[in-house]
Short mmCIF file of C-alpha atoms in Angstrom, two decimals:
data_model
loop_
_atom_site.label_atom_id
_atom_site.label_comp_id
_atom_site.label_asym_id
_atom_site.label_seq_id
_atom_site.Cartn_x
_atom_site.Cartn_y
_atom_site.Cartn_z
CA ASP A 58 -11.94 31.68 -16.41
CA LEU A 59 -10.67 29.30 -13.75
CA GLU A 60 -8.06 26.60 -14.16
CA LEU A 61 -8.74 22.87 -13.89
CA TRP A 62 -5.83 20.75 -12.71
CA GLY A 63 -5.58 17.04 -12.06
CA ALA A 64 -2.89 14.96 -10.35
CA ASP A 65 -2.31 11.92 -8.21
CA VAL A 66 0.09 11.33 -5.35
CA GLN A 67 2.47 8.51 -6.19
CA ASN A 68 2.81 5.59 -3.76
CA ALA A 69 0.37 7.37 -1.46
CA TYR A 70 -0.27 4.62 1.09
CA ILE A 71 3.36 4.09 2.05
CA LEU A 72 3.73 7.81 2.77
CA ALA A 73 1.34 7.61 5.71
CA PRO A 74 2.47 6.67 9.22
CA LEU A 75 0.54 4.09 11.20
CA GLN A 76 -2.14 5.23 13.61
CA PRO A 77 -0.94 6.19 17.12
CA GLY A 78 -0.55 3.04 19.17
CA GLN A 79 -0.89 0.74 16.15
CA GLN A 80 1.76 -1.99 15.99
CA VAL A 81 2.05 -4.20 12.93
CA TYR A 82 4.66 -6.91 12.36
CA MET A 83 5.41 -8.91 9.23
CA ASN A 84 7.83 -11.54 7.98
CA ASP A 85 10.84 -10.33 6.05
CA PRO A 86 10.14 -11.13 2.37
CA GLU A 87 13.92 -11.38 1.78
CA ASP A 88 14.36 -13.99 4.51
CA PRO A 89 13.45 -17.40 2.99
CA LYS A 90 13.74 -19.11 6.38
CA GLY A 91 11.19 -16.78 7.98
CA GLU A 92 13.40 -16.09 10.96
CA THR A 93 13.24 -12.30 10.68
CA VAL A 94 10.29 -10.22 11.81
CA LEU A 95 9.89 -6.59 10.70
CA TRP A 96 8.16 -3.83 12.63
CA LEU A 97 6.26 -1.59 10.22
CA ARG A 98 6.71 2.14 10.61
CA ARG A 99 4.48 3.13 7.70
CA SER A 100 1.43 1.78 5.92
CA LEU A 101 1.71 -0.76 3.13
CA TYR A 102 -0.63 -1.55 0.26
CA GLY A 103 -2.81 -4.41 1.47
CA LEU A 104 -2.86 -3.34 5.10
CA LYS A 105 -6.46 -2.98 6.29
CA SER A 106 -5.83 0.43 7.84
CA SER A 107 -3.77 1.88 4.97
CA ALA A 108 -6.59 3.80 3.31
CA ARG A 109 -7.63 5.41 6.58
CA ASN A 110 -4.02 6.19 7.51
CA TRP A 111 -3.45 7.93 4.18
CA SER A 112 -6.72 9.84 4.42
CA ASN A 113 -5.82 11.12 7.89
CA HIS A 114 -2.27 11.97 6.80
CA LEU A 115 -3.49 13.95 3.78
CA HIS A 116 -6.18 15.67 5.83
CA ASP A 117 -3.71 16.78 8.50
CA TRP A 118 -1.37 18.22 5.87
CA LEU A 119 -4.17 20.07 4.06
CA ILE A 120 -5.36 21.62 7.32
CA SER A 121 -1.79 22.69 8.10
CA VAL A 122 -1.53 24.66 4.83
CA GLY A 123 -4.82 26.48 5.32
CA PHE A 124 -7.53 24.28 3.80
CA LYS A 125 -10.95 23.68 5.32
CA ARG A 126 -12.88 20.47 4.84
CA SER A 127 -16.45 20.73 3.58
CA LEU A 128 -19.05 19.56 6.08
CA GLU A 129 -21.29 18.40 3.21
CA ASP A 130 -18.65 16.38 1.37
CA TYR A 131 -15.55 15.12 3.19
CA GLY A 132 -13.78 14.70 -0.15
CA MET A 133 -13.84 18.45 -0.84
CA TYR A 134 -11.54 21.09 0.65
CA THR A 135 -11.41 24.84 0.07
CA ARG A 136 -8.90 27.59 0.76
CA GLY A 137 -8.90 31.36 0.32
CA THR A 138 -11.51 33.78 -0.96
CA GLY A 139 -12.09 35.72 -4.14
CA ALA A 140 -9.29 35.35 -6.69
CA ASP A 141 -7.26 33.31 -4.19
CA ARG A 142 -9.96 30.68 -3.69
CA LEU A 143 -9.02 27.08 -4.52
CA VAL A 144 -11.43 24.13 -4.47
CA LEU A 145 -9.84 20.71 -4.11
CA LEU A 146 -11.64 17.41 -4.79
CA ILE A 147 -10.06 14.18 -3.52
CA PHE A 148 -10.66 10.51 -4.20
CA VAL A 149 -8.04 8.45 -2.33
CA ASP A 150 -4.88 9.76 -4.06
CA ASP A 151 -6.49 11.42 -7.08
CA LEU A 152 -6.79 15.20 -6.95
CA LEU A 153 -8.79 17.73 -8.97
CA THR A 154 -8.54 21.46 -8.34
CA ILE A 155 -10.51 24.46 -9.55
CA SER A 156 -8.89 27.86 -9.03
CA SER A 157 -7.25 30.88 -10.57
CA ALA A 158 -3.83 30.44 -12.17
CA ALA A 159 -2.11 32.21 -9.27
CA ALA A 160 -3.80 30.10 -6.59
CA LEU A 161 -2.97 26.93 -8.55
CA ALA A 162 0.71 27.91 -8.87
CA LYS A 163 0.90 28.42 -5.11
CA PHE A 164 -0.68 25.04 -4.40
CA LYS A 165 1.65 23.25 -6.82
CA LYS A 166 4.68 24.66 -5.02
CA GLN A 167 3.32 23.25 -1.78
CA ILE A 168 2.37 19.76 -2.95
CA ASP A 169 4.69 18.95 -5.88
CA LYS A 170 8.09 17.72 -4.70
CA SER A 171 9.71 18.71 -8.01
CA LYS A 172 8.77 22.32 -7.17
CA GLY A 173 9.92 22.12 -3.56
CA GLY A 174 6.67 20.71 -2.23
CA LYS A 175 5.54 17.77 -0.11
CA TRP A 176 5.18 14.70 -2.35
CA ASP A 177 6.03 13.13 -5.68
CA ILE A 178 2.98 13.59 -7.87
CA ARG A 179 1.91 12.70 -11.39
CA ASP A 180 0.78 15.94 -13.05
CA TYR A 181 -2.11 15.52 -15.51
CA THR A 182 -2.40 19.29 -16.23
CA GLU A 183 -5.97 20.04 -17.34
CA PRO A 184 -7.67 16.64 -17.18
CA LYS A 185 -9.86 15.20 -19.90
CA VAL A 186 -10.98 12.32 -17.68
CA PHE A 187 -11.44 12.10 -13.91
CA LEU A 188 -12.58 8.89 -12.20
CA GLY A 189 -14.10 7.52 -15.38
CA CYS A 190 -15.89 10.78 -16.18
CA ASP A 191 -15.18 12.78 -19.33
CA ILE A 192 -14.53 16.52 -19.00
CA GLU A 193 -14.90 18.59 -22.17
CA ARG A 194 -14.12 22.27 -21.85
CA ASP A 195 -14.83 25.09 -24.29
CA ARG A 196 -12.88 28.09 -22.99
CA ALA A 197 -14.10 30.36 -25.76
CA GLY A 198 -17.71 29.50 -25.03
CA GLY A 199 -17.19 29.46 -21.27
CA THR A 200 -18.65 25.97 -20.81
CA ILE A 201 -17.63 22.66 -19.25
CA HIS A 202 -19.42 19.49 -20.30
CA PHE A 203 -19.34 16.54 -17.90
CA SER A 204 -20.33 13.09 -19.11
CA GLN A 205 -19.45 9.39 -19.04
CA HIS A 206 -19.67 8.59 -22.73
CA THR A 207 -16.32 6.74 -22.78
CA TYR A 208 -17.20 4.71 -19.69
CA ILE A 209 -20.65 3.87 -21.10
CA SER A 210 -19.10 2.84 -24.43
CA ASN A 211 -16.75 0.52 -22.56
CA ILE A 212 -19.70 -1.09 -20.75
CA ALA A 213 -21.55 -1.70 -24.02
CA THR A 214 -18.41 -3.09 -25.65
CA ARG A 215 -17.71 -5.38 -22.70
CA PHE A 216 -21.17 -6.95 -22.91
CA ASN A 217 -21.41 -6.95 -26.75
CA LEU A 218 -24.25 -4.43 -26.91
CA THR A 219 -22.83 -1.83 -29.29
CA ASN A 220 -24.58 -3.14 -32.40
CA THR A 221 -28.08 -3.03 -30.98
CA THR A 222 -31.32 -1.26 -31.75
CA PRO A 223 -31.74 2.03 -29.85
CA VAL A 224 -34.42 2.15 -27.17
CA LEU A 225 -36.25 5.23 -25.91
CA THR A 226 -36.59 4.21 -22.26
CA PRO A 227 -34.34 2.32 -19.79
CA PHE A 228 -37.09 -0.23 -19.08
CA ALA A 229 -39.82 -1.35 -21.44
CA PRO A 230 -43.13 0.32 -20.49
CA GLY A 231 -44.94 -1.64 -17.79
CA THR A 232 -41.88 -3.60 -16.67
CA VAL A 233 -42.18 -5.00 -13.15
CA LEU A 234 -39.31 -7.20 -11.98
CA SER A 235 -40.10 -10.02 -9.57
CA THR A 236 -38.11 -12.79 -7.95
CA THR A 237 -39.93 -15.40 -10.04
CA ASP A 238 -40.98 -15.26 -13.67
CA GLU A 239 -41.60 -17.46 -16.66
CA THR A 240 -37.87 -17.71 -17.45
CA ASN A 241 -36.93 -19.29 -14.09
CA GLY A 242 -34.54 -22.18 -14.65
CA ARG A 243 -34.14 -21.48 -18.38
CA ASN A 244 -30.76 -20.06 -19.45
CA PRO A 245 -30.10 -18.35 -16.10
CA PRO A 246 -27.40 -15.67 -16.27
CA ASP A 247 -24.11 -15.91 -14.43
CA PRO A 248 -24.84 -14.11 -11.12
CA SER A 249 -21.31 -12.70 -10.99
CA LYS A 250 -21.62 -11.24 -14.48
CA PHE A 251 -25.05 -9.81 -13.66
CA ARG A 252 -23.69 -8.15 -10.51
CA THR A 253 -20.89 -6.64 -12.58
CA LYS A 254 -23.42 -5.14 -14.99
CA VAL A 255 -25.50 -3.64 -12.20
CA GLY A 256 -22.42 -2.32 -10.40
CA MET A 257 -21.22 -0.53 -13.53
CA LEU A 258 -24.70 0.86 -14.14
CA MET A 259 -24.84 2.06 -10.53
CA TYR A 260 -21.69 4.13 -11.04
CA CYS A 261 -23.31 5.81 -14.05
CA ALA A 262 -26.47 6.55 -12.07
CA GLN A 263 -24.49 8.05 -9.21
CA GLN A 264 -22.19 10.21 -11.31
CA SER A 265 -23.99 11.58 -14.34
CA ARG A 266 -27.05 9.55 -15.40
CA CYS A 267 -29.67 9.93 -12.70
CA ASP A 268 -32.27 9.10 -15.36
CA VAL A 269 -31.53 5.40 -14.81
CA ALA A 270 -31.45 5.55 -10.98
CA TYR A 271 -34.86 3.89 -10.57
CA GLU A 272 -34.04 1.05 -12.97
CA VAL A 273 -30.68 0.39 -11.31
CA LYS A 274 -32.40 0.31 -7.91
CA GLU A 275 -34.87 -2.29 -9.19
CA LEU A 276 -32.12 -4.43 -10.72
CA SER A 277 -30.15 -4.26 -7.47
CA ARG A 278 -32.93 -6.13 -5.70
CA HIS A 279 -32.11 -9.28 -7.67
CA LEU A 280 -28.34 -9.60 -7.37
CA GLN A 281 -28.41 -12.94 -5.56
CA THR A 282 -30.50 -15.05 -7.93
CA PRO A 283 -31.07 -13.15 -11.20
CA THR A 284 -33.24 -14.64 -13.92
CA ARG A 285 -33.03 -14.27 -17.68
CA THR A 286 -35.66 -11.51 -17.47
CA HIS A 287 -33.49 -9.53 -15.05
CA ASP A 288 -30.45 -9.93 -17.29
CA LEU A 289 -32.36 -8.73 -20.37
CA ALA A 290 -33.63 -5.74 -18.38
CA ALA A 291 -30.06 -4.84 -17.43
CA ASP A 292 -29.01 -5.16 -21.08
CA ARG A 293 -31.79 -2.77 -22.07
CA VAL A 294 -30.54 -0.16 -19.60
CA ILE A 295 -27.05 -0.48 -21.10
CA ARG A 296 -28.50 -0.09 -24.60
CA TYR A 297 -30.40 3.00 -23.50
CA LEU A 298 -27.29 4.57 -21.99
CA TYR A 299 -25.14 3.67 -24.98
CA HIS A 300 -27.46 5.22 -27.55
CA THR A 301 -27.95 8.40 -25.44
CA ARG A 302 -24.36 8.76 -24.24
CA HIS A 303 -23.60 12.03 -26.08
#
């Protein structure tokens, strides 16, 4: 009966020092004449290297307190064995841990500044959502259900596809998408909107709905100049996901 715990490090980027040898200068935002130049000592949001600087800074700290990085997934770290084992998942500054209560308490003391630790964090306790994915836990039954039903509902709402007829398959049987079809030039979709649809569908396929991976791959081949047929095919995938989201 392990504990799930979620948190994020507040103002993460500005906590990280610049890379060795990196020199960055900027104008003083409080100097309207622009006569003052500042020498940055830490990363800022918007700096190209900030994400890498923070990743390296966090990695170095985790290694110093006994964690080992997974060779299969650089966003996963582990520490300890048996009852002391703690698994840590990281996405930029968002953290998710799986461990015993004792191992979690030890980690909190190390990372949470309010408990004498390293940084100011926002404590989400046991998370219900992580990176757009829903986590439903039944402790009595010993199960954890992982889905994206909220994210999928938001996609369908965004593109006005909630009040639609359910479909049994992501694509209609026999669908073959091509660069040209009979709808060319007639009511073409907004390419930017189409790319947004496919991008949101891609996140679903990568995280929890591999059953639409093929369809998303096919739609991704037509991001530059989508036709009405491509747009309707994307809508059908959204309808399929929406009506099978639970």
